[in-house]
Amino acid sequence: MLTARGLSKRFHGRDVLRGIDLTIAPGEVVGLIGHSGAGKSTLARCLVGLERAEAGEITLAGEKVVPGKGNTRQRIQYLWQDPTQSLSPFLTATGAIMETLAGFDIGPRAGRLARAASLLETLGLPRALHDRRPHSLSGGQCQRVALARALAAAPQVLILDEPLSSLDLATQVSTIGLLREVHADTGLAMLIVSHDLAPLRQLADRILVLDASRVVEDLAMVDLACKAKHPLARAYAATL
Amino acid sequence: MSDRGSRIPGPRLIPRRLKLADPGRWPIGFALGVVLLAGFGLLALAPIVFDLPAPDEMDLLARLTGPSAAHPFGTDHLGRDVLARLIGAVPVSLGAALAAMAAILAISLPWGVVAGLAGGRVDAVMMRLADIIMAFPMLVLALAVIGFMGASLEASILGVAAAWWPSNARLVRALVLSASHRDFVRAAHLAGASRIRVVLRHVLPQVLPSLAVIISLETASVLLALSSLSFLGIGAQPPTPEWGAMLNEARPFFAQAPHMLIVPGLAVTLAVLAFNLVGEGMRSLLDKREPYRW
Amino acid sequence: MGIVPEPEDIAALRAEFGLDKALLQRYADWLWRALHFEFGTSVATGRPVMAEIALHLPATLALAASALIGAIAISLTLGSLAAVAGRYTGAGLRGLTILLVSVPSFWLALLLIYIFVLRLGWARLVGDGSLTDLVLPAITLSLAAGAALGRMVYERIRAEMSEDHVRLAIAKGLGPLQILTGHIAPRIAGPLATAWANAFGGLLGGAVIVESIFGWPGLGQLILQAIAQRDFPVIQAYLVLMGLIFFATSLAADLAVILSDPQLRRRLGDE
């Protein structure tokens, strides 16, 4: 579905990405793990066009694309690390979804309000909260709105940047359940960036280990414990 | 006049705005400023309600008389009622300042917004152009513009606008730049909002509170400049009632008739003060940093 | 020349002022001459513009420079007092600052003249351009600028006081004066120098108003006359010259900031 070949990027004279290759098959959930500063977030941001890679190419369903431009903006959606910062303080939960539905011209105009409401409800945001703005919603509720907004675009790939790190423990557990549900319902291809293996173990089919700006291991989740060769991957496997 | 950069707070998140409902947070200065502005507004309406002599009605028998029952603020060198002229000048003086401010915003808002959002070469070229104008002292440039156009109230408004807009555009650009780098602005674009919508719905609302501060403080400085120009005789021309021009006319007589000096000067001071107080009040509401105390 | 000018006279005048050439060439000529400080002759007096300006420039520079010194002194006093003062004194000082910024200089000048010249007789209005005659105009010009700069000094100090290194200094038990001179002053000196240089531009412009009231024989008189008589060469020369002086001041301030900042100096030394 989504492939990247030879992505490289320098920042302040330092390589943050060195020739990254990556493939996400349709319906597959890929976990991307590594220490902070290894380049995980930069890679995710390059894939949605928030940053530009200096070298390499990205293809989506077989055709070469520029992330963030044209209809690629719709087809690859992104979930930000901190949902309270990524939702506009000026829009209600419904307003945020409507912005996406209208922006990408999805569905008939008349049905959009109902569509937004049902999407928010499916993701577990009670109807009473639909007209609230982010500052009167909890972190977990904001996360649901942000996820609903990403799904409203009807993307082909969803990229999640540390979706759990800004949430408290109880909300982390419910969010993992939510993401599993979403995947089961939509069969969406996902790339989940995390510094922690535990959530990836419950979500990912395959795992990429990033170290010092390179992909050092690319394995099916089930093989991580027995087939990992790189010391960092082995260290992660040992935490299971 | 030229240290505005540091006085303007950066954009703030909306939740802070909710606290504005708490009356204890509104400083006395702000309230005083609002009361003064409202007072000037009422003063401008006074001729409709009360029966006042016309601002340019002369009574040559009552020249340079001090305050009396007939003329509460006395009369000037042509026997005109100072109070009537003072009130007649409210729409002229404040109107000129607001017109100049509107002209400044008409240029600086689009200029700053486009430069801040476009970035790169467009931004660099637009800001260098503004820098060229800012290389001249503001009042000097205004004087030159008036010199080339010929002295009139319109020329002084245009001159002030021409000299004041670049610093304003710089402030707008700085605000837009920091507002457009917020996560939720970029998120809105990725989630489908068009560029226009991002600007109108997500960037401008962030900038508005700080912009209100800028506009209020700038109006004060523009009002000061315009009345100075009228005082120099190159702004509003006699017999137009204007506070600065009234003071200019009072100059030869102020040893004999100090009342001609006190009243219009006080009017300018209070009007400038009102805009400054409102601006500073709003600014201190937006700026919630607390310094450490010894 | 009669009442009705002969065609030859008009042609001669047009040639003298260069009006017979194409617009672009006239502009190029003007730019070339402006670079050499040749602005032609004053339309009103017939004398060379630069001679007129050279006659009045020293008085304006003296006024603006002494007003700048006054403004710096006022700003440092007001700003640091407001920063260290208690809650109510501080609020009072800030109120005074806003009031001083709001008083128009022309009115302030008239009030000062009324008090000091007409009532007390401490100063005279029609002077001979000596240094004592400079005191009242310089005070008038420096009060508003000093207050505006004082507000900035206060802002800077307040911003620094929100920083951790000041909290550390307070925790170490240092007194307000030590913290102000030892920890805060070095960090705000650079921005303040830049602000002072910028204020000089405002003072050059403001000088016009003050000069006109006190009869100080500076450029202000010249430019007001030029505006009234539509004497374009004088206006052009005034604009260009003031821009140059302002530019030179800003440049000097920037250089001073770079030279006084050890980090920047080291970086420049490396390159």
PDB file of C-alpha atoms in Angstrom, chain C residues 76 156-157 160 165-166 177-193 256-257 260-262:
ATOM      1  CA  LEU C  76      16.760  53.551  33.504  1.00  0.00           C
ATOM      2  CA  ARG C 156      12.838  43.520  30.072  1.00  0.00           C
ATOM      3  CA  ILE C 157      13.639  43.409  33.758  1.00  0.00           C
ATOM      4  CA  GLU C 160      14.345  38.412  33.206  1.00  0.00           C
ATOM      5  CA  HIS C 165      18.735  32.140  36.919  1.00  0.00           C
ATOM      6  CA  VAL C 166      17.170  35.052  38.779  1.00  0.00           C
ATOM      7  CA  LEU C 177      20.616  45.850  43.642  1.00  0.00           C
ATOM      8  CA  GLN C 178      23.124  43.031  43.206  1.00  0.00           C
ATOM      9  CA  ILE C 179      20.695  41.019  41.104  1.00  0.00           C
ATOM     10  CA  LEU C 180      19.796  44.048  39.017  1.00  0.00           C
ATOM     11  CA  THR C 181      23.368  45.072  38.244  1.00  0.00           C
ATOM     12  CA  GLY C 182      25.013  41.658  38.272  1.00  0.00           C
ATOM     13  CA  HIS C 183      22.447  39.313  36.736  1.00  0.00           C
ATOM     14  CA  ILE C 184      19.881  41.337  34.836  1.00  0.00           C
ATOM     15  CA  ALA C 185      21.762  44.357  33.468  1.00  0.00           C
ATOM     16  CA  PRO C 186      24.278  42.408  31.325  1.00  0.00           C
ATOM     17  CA  ARG C 187      21.483  40.413  29.710  1.00  0.00           C
ATOM     18  CA  ILE C 188      19.276  43.361  28.818  1.00  0.00           C
ATOM     19  CA  ALA C 189      22.028  45.809  27.765  1.00  0.00           C
ATOM     20  CA  GLY C 190      22.084  44.633  24.155  1.00  0.00           C
ATOM     21  CA  PRO C 191      18.352  44.951  23.395  1.00  0.00           C
ATOM     22  CA  LEU C 192      18.257  48.264  25.250  1.00  0.00           C
ATOM     23  CA  ALA C 193      21.118  49.695  23.184  1.00  0.00           C
ATOM     24  CA  ALA C 256      28.255  48.040  20.062  1.00  0.00           C
ATOM     25  CA  VAL C 257      25.966  45.098  20.832  1.00  0.00           C
ATOM     26  CA  SER C 260      29.975  43.822  23.957  1.00  0.00           C
ATOM     27  CA  ASP C 261      28.591  40.290  23.595  1.00  0.00           C
ATOM     28  CA  PRO C 262      31.412  37.813  24.194  1.00  0.00           C
TER      29      PRO C 262
END
